[in-house]
Each structure stands twice: as structure tokens, then as C-alpha cells.
XYZ file of C-alpha atoms in Angstrom:
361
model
C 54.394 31.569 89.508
C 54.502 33.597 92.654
C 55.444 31.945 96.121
C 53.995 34.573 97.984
C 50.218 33.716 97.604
C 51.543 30.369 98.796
C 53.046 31.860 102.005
C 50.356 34.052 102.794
C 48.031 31.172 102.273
C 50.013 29.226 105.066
C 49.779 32.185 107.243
C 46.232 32.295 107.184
C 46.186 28.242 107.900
C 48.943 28.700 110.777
C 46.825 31.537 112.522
C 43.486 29.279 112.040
C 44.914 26.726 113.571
C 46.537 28.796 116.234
C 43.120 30.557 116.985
C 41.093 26.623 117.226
C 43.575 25.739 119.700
C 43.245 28.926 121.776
C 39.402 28.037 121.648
C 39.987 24.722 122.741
C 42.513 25.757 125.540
C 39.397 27.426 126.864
C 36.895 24.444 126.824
C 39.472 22.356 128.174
C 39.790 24.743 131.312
C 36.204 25.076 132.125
C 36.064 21.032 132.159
C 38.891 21.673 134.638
C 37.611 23.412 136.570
C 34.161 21.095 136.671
C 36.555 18.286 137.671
C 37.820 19.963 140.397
C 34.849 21.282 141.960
C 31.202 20.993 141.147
C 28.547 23.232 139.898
C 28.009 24.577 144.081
C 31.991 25.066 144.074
C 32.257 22.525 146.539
C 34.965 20.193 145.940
C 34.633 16.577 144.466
C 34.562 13.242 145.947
C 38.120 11.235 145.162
C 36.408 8.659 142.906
C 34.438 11.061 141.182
C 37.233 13.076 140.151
C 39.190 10.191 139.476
C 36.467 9.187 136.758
C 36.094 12.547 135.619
C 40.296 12.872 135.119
C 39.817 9.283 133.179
C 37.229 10.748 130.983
C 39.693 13.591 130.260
C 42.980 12.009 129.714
C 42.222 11.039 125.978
C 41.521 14.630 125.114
C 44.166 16.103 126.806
C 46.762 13.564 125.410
C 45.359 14.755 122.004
C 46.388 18.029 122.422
C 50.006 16.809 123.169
C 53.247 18.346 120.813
C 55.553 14.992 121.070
C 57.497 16.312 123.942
C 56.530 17.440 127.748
C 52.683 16.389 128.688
C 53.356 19.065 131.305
C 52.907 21.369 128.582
C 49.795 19.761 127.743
C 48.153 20.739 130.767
C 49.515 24.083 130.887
C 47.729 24.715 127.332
C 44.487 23.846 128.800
C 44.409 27.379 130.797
C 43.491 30.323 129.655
C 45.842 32.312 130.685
C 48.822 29.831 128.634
C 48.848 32.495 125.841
C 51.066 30.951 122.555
C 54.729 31.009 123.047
C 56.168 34.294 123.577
C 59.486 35.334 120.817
C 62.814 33.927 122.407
C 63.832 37.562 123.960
C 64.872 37.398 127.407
C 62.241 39.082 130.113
C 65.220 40.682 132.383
C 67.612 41.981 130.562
C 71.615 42.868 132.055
C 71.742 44.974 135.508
C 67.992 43.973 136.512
C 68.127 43.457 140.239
C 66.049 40.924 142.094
C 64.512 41.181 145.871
C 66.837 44.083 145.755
C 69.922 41.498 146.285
C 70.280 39.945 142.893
C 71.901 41.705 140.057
C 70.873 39.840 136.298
C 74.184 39.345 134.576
C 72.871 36.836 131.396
C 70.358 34.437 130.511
C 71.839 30.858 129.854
C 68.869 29.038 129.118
C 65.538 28.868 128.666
C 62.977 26.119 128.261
C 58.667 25.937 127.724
C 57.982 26.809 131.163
C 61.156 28.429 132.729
C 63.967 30.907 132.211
C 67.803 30.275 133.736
C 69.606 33.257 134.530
C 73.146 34.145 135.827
C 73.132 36.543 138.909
C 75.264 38.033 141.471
C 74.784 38.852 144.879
C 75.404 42.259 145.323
C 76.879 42.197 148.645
C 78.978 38.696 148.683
C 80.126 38.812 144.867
C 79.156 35.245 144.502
C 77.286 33.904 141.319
C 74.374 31.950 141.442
C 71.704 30.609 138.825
C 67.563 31.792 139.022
C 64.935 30.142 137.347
C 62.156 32.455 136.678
C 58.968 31.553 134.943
C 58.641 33.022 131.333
C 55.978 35.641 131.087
C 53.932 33.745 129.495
C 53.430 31.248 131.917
C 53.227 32.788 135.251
C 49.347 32.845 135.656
C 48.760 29.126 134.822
C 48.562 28.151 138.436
C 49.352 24.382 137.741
C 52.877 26.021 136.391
C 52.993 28.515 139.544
C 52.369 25.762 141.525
C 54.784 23.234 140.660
C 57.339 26.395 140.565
C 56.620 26.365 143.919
C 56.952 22.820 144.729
C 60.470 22.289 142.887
C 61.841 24.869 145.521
C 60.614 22.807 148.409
C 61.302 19.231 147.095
C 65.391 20.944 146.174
C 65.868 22.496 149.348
C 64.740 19.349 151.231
C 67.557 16.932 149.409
C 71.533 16.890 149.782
C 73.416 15.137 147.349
C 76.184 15.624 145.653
C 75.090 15.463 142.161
C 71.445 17.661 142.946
C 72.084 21.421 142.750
C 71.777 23.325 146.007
C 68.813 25.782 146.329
C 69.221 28.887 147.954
C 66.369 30.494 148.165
C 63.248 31.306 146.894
C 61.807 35.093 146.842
C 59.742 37.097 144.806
C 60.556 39.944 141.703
C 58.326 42.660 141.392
C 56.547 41.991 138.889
C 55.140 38.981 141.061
C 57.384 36.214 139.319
C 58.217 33.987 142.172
C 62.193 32.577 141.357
C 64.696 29.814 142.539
C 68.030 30.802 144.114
C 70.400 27.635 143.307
C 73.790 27.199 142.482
C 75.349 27.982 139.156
C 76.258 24.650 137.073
C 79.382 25.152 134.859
C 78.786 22.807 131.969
C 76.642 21.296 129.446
C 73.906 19.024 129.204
C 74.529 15.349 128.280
C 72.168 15.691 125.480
C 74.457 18.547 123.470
C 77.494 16.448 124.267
C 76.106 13.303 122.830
C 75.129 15.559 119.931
C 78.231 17.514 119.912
C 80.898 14.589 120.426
C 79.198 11.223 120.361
C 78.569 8.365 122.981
C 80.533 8.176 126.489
C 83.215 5.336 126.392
C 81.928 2.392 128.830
C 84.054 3.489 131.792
C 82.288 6.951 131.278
C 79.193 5.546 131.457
C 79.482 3.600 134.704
C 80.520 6.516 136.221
C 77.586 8.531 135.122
C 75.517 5.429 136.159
C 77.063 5.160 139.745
C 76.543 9.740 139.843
C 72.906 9.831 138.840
C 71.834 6.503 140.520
C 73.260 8.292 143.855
C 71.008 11.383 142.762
C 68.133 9.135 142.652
C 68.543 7.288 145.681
C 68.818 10.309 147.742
C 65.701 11.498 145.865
C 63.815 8.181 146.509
C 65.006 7.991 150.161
C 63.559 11.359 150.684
C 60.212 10.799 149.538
C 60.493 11.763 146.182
C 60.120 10.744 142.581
C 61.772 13.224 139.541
C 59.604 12.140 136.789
C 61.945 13.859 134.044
C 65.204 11.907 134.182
C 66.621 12.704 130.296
C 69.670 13.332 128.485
C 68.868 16.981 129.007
C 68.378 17.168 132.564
C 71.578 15.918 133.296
C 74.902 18.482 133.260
C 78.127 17.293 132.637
C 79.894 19.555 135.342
C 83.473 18.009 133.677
C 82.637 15.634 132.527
C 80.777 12.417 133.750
C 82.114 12.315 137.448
C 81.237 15.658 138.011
C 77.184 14.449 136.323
C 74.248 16.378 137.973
C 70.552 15.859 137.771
C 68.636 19.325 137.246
C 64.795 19.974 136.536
C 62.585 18.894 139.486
C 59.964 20.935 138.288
C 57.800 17.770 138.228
C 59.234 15.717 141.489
C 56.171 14.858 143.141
C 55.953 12.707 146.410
C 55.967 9.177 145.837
C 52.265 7.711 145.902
C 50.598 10.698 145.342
C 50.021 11.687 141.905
C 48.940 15.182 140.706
C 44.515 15.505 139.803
C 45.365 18.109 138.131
C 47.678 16.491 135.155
C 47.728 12.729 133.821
C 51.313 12.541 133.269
C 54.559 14.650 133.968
C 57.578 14.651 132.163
C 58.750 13.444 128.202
C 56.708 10.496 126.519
C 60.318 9.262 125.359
C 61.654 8.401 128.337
C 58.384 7.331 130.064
C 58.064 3.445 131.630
C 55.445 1.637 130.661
C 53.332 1.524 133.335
C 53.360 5.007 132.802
C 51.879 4.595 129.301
C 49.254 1.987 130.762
C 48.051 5.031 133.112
C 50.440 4.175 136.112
C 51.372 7.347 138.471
C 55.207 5.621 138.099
C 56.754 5.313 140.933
C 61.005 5.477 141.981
C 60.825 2.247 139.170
C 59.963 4.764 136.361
C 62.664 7.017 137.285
C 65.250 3.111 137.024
C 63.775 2.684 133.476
C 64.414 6.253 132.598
C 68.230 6.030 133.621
C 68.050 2.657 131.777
C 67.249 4.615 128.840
C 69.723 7.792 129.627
C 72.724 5.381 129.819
C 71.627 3.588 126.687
C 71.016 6.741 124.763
C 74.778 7.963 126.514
C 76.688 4.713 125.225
C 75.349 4.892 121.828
C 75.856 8.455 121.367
C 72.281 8.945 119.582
C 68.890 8.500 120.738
C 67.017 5.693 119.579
C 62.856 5.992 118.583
C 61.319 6.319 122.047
C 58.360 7.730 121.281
C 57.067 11.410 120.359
C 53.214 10.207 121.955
C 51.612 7.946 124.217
C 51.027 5.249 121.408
C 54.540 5.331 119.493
C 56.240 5.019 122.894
C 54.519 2.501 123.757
C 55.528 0.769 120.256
C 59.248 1.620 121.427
C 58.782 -0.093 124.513
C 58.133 -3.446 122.822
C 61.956 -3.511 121.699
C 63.996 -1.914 124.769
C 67.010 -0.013 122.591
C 70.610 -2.187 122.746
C 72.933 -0.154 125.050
C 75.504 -1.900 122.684
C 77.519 -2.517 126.631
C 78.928 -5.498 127.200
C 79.665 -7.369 130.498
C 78.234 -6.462 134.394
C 77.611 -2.928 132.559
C 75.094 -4.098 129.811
C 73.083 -6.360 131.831
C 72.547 -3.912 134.296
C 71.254 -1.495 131.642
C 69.091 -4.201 130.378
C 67.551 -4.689 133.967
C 67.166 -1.157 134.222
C 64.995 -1.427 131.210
C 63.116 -4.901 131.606
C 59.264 -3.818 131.707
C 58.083 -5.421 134.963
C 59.170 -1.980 137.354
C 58.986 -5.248 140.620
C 62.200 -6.502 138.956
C 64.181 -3.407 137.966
C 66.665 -2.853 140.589
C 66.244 -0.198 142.973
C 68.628 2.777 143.016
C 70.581 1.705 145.618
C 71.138 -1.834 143.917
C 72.213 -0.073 141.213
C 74.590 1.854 143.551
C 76.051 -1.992 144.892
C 76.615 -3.276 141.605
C 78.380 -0.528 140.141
C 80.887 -0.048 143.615
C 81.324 -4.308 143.224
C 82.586 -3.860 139.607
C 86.160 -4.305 138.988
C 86.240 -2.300 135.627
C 85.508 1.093 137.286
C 87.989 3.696 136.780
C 89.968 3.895 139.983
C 89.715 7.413 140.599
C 85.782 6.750 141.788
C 87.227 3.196 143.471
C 89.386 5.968 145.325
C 86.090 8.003 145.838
């Protein structure tokens, strides 16, 4: 028997399906727009929007695909059309703000393109991040866009890429001017190679929990901390944390989405409905050194409900000593007794088993 009636037959069932969500996209925007604003276009009172978003949250978090609930809420506009094929939207020699000559594309994720450019003038290489096509006239997307380039260029550390600069290309993309990372994610080198050895990970504990401290002190929460927003820039000392595209300010969560960031690295409060505050980003590295030291990555959850199954058994760094019982606090469910960046900070400096290169540091 023929397998192409069979094919064709799943064709017809993916572009159904594709066409129902498309329809839904568009009733979930119009009760979007009625939360913000009522029928006179005057906008809400706080609690009545809060009730409203409350009302909303289980339909959105139906719509979610297992990964960003970002994503979720850029599906519910109109304008988020199905992904676009994985072909890059500026090609070689493109030049941006008339400065920035496009040399290659080195990444790309749901919402964003990374490019490598040069400034014509200075010779110096530096990375963009450009909104796909796709996604520039979701104004949730635009907006946050936006917002990484502030929250960036207000921090200084070490381990948090520099931004530049943020301008304009012609065709109305807005894009991020930041320094180019030489590296790879922690995620393909835990795929690639396996887990860290423990002196590895305490010094990609000490790196990232200096990140978040200047991030915290600043004002800030990440929201996104996972194995791949982290770059191994040689190796673990040299560990940065990338993708701020939704840092918010601490205390004041977004109307506009329910939750930010991967359900498999969220804390529980953050499953219970919780903003998460600088303690969510603590259980998050929790998890990212666990994940690191194991060299795979445990069930954490694909949805709201199996994450928070995953939650009920923290995953076993399999660290012993100072090291392992700080990853367990990291990851104890109460966010009141996780220790604070900066405690993480004094317990890793007080530890006599750190490589004495960063003692030296």
C-alpha cells in the first residue's frame, strides 16, 4: 500500500491544525486587548485587570509548546504569523544605520536573530540581535526588545555582555549593538562533552552568581537563567549570562504576560502564580549547576503541571561537600531560605577547594 495518501492525509491534519490556532491567536488578542482597556478605550482599573489576567492565564497556558511562555503570549497577536523557514533575513555585506556591515548569522532563536558585524570605520566586530521578521509587529516582542537594551546598558559586570548601542535598520527592525561572545553555550557542551568536574562547577557558580548579584543590586530580575543562556567564553571562568530579553524590574511584573522565561527551570512560586522575584533566578542557578555537574538534564518540566511534579523531587547535583549543600539550598522550595546571590558569592570565596587561579582572582 501507498504511503503517500498517508502523508498527504497528515498534511491536511498539520495545516487544520495550523489554521485553528491562527483562529485562536486572534480571539486571544481581542480578549487582550479588552483586558487592557475597556469597551470606551479607557484604560482598566489595577484589580480589574488583575482579575481579568487571572481569568486568562489558564487559556493562555493551554496554548503553551513545552518551552518559552514568552512565546505563548507572542502567539496570541495577530500579527505572530507561524514560524518563518530557518533562512537568515540579512544576508553577507548588508549594512546597518549605515555603520554596520553583516558578516554571518551565528544564531537564531523564536524571537531573535544573532548576527556578526563590523564597524566599518573602527574594524572592530561586534554581535546584533535583530528580531526575526516574523516577530517584529507583536508589540509585547518589540517592546521587551526594547527593554533588554535598557536593562544591558544599565549593568557592568564582568560576566554580562556589554551593549553598545541600540539603532534602527531600515526596514524598521530596531537591533542591539553588544559585544561578540567567542564560545558556546553550556547547554551544547554538556551535550557535546558531558558534566563540568566539581572544581568547574564552583567556578561557574562563583561567575554567574556575580552576574546575578550585579543584576539584583541593580534592580533587576533575568527570569531565563538556563543552560543555554550561559556561554562558556573558555571555559567556565570565562562563564557569561546572555538573554535579558525578559529582565524585568524586581516587583513589577508584566499585565501583559503571566510568566516569562522556560517552565523547566521555573521556581515554584512561579508555578503557584508568583511574579518570582531575585529567589527564582537562586533556584534557577540551583538547577543550572545541577544540570552542569551531571552532564544531562533531569525531567523539569515541559508545562506548568509536569514542572510542578519535578519540583516535588529537587534533581541530585550528585556534589558532595560545601559544593552540594549549597546547590541543595539553592534549590530548597521556600525562595525566604535560598541564599541570596551575594551569599552565594561568600560561600564560594570561603571554600578551600576552589581552584587557586580564582583564589588569585
Amino acid at each position: 500500500m501507498s504511503s503517500a495518501p498517508m502523508g498527504e492525509a497528515a498534511s491536511v491534519e498539520g495545516e487544520a491544525a495550523r489554521r485553528e490556532t491562527l483562529r485562536v491567536q486572534v480571539r486571544l488578542d481581542a480578549l487582550v486587548q479588552a483586558i487592557v482597556a475597556g469597551g470606551d478605550g479607557r484604560p482598566r482599573l489595577e484589580p480589574e485587570r488583575r482579575a481579568l489576567v487571572d481569568a486568562a492565564r489558564a487559556a493562555l497556558d493551554r496554548l503553551g509548546d513545552g518551552g518559552s511562555a514568552l512565546a505563548q503570549a507572542s502567539r496570541a497577536q495577530p500579527s505572530a504569523a507561524p514560524d518563518a523557514p530557518d533562512t537568515a533575513s540579512l544576508s553577507p555585506d548588508t549594512v546597518l544605520a549605515n555603520t554596520y556591515v553583516v558578516r554571518d548569522r551565528i544564531g537564531r532563536g523564536g524571537i531573535a536573530e544573532i548576527y556578526q558585524v563590523r564597524h566599518r570605520e573602527l574594524r572592530r566586530d561586534h554581535a546584533v540581535k535583530i528580531l526575526r521578521p516574523d516577530r517584529v509587529r507583536d508589540p509585547v516582542i518589540a517592546r521587551l526588545h526594547v527593554a533588554e537594551a535598557r536593562t544591558l546598558m544599565s549593568l557592568r559586570h564582568e560576566a554580562i555582555p556589554q551593549v553598545r548601542d541600540l539603532l534602527r535598520h531600515a526596514d524598521g527592525r530596531a537591533f542591539i549593538v553588544m559585544d561578540l561572545l567567542h564560545g558556546e553555550t553550556l547547554a551544547r557542551a554538556i551535550w557535546a562533552r558531558g558534566g563540568l568536574a566539581p572544581d568547574e562547577v564552583a567556578v561557574l557558580a562563583r561567575r554567574i552568581a556575580g552576574a546575578l548579584a550585579a543584576v539584583h543590586a541593580a534592580g533587576f530580575v533575568h527570569g531565563d537563567l538556563s543552560p543555554e543562556n550561559v556561554m562558556l567564553c573558555g571555559g567556565a571562568a570565562g562563564a557569561t549570562l546572555i538573554d535579558f530579553g525578559v529582565a524585568r524590574r524586581i516587583g513589577e511584573p508584566d499585565p501583559e504576560i503571566a510568566f516569562a522565561g522556560k517552565w523547566s527551570v521555573a521556581a515554584p512560586e512561579q508555578l503557584d502564580g508568583q511574579p518570582g522575584g531575585p529567589a527564582a533566578d537562586l533556584f534557577a542557578l540551583g538547577l543550572l549547576l545541577a544540570c552542569a555537574a551531571r552532564g544531562e538534564r533531569p525531567p523539569l518540566g515541559t508545562d506548568r503541571e509536569s514542572a510542578r511534579a519535578a519540583r516535588l523531587r529537587p534533581p541530585d547535583s550528585g556534589l558532595d561537600g560545601r559544593l552540594g549543600r549549597l546547590v541543595r539550598a539553592l534549590l530548597r522550595a521556600d525562595p525566604d531560605r535560598r541564599p541570596s546571590a551575594e551569599e552565594v558569592l561568600s560561600r564560594l570565596g570561603a571554600c578551600g577547594w576552589l581552584p587557586r587561579v580564582l583564589r588569585r582572582r
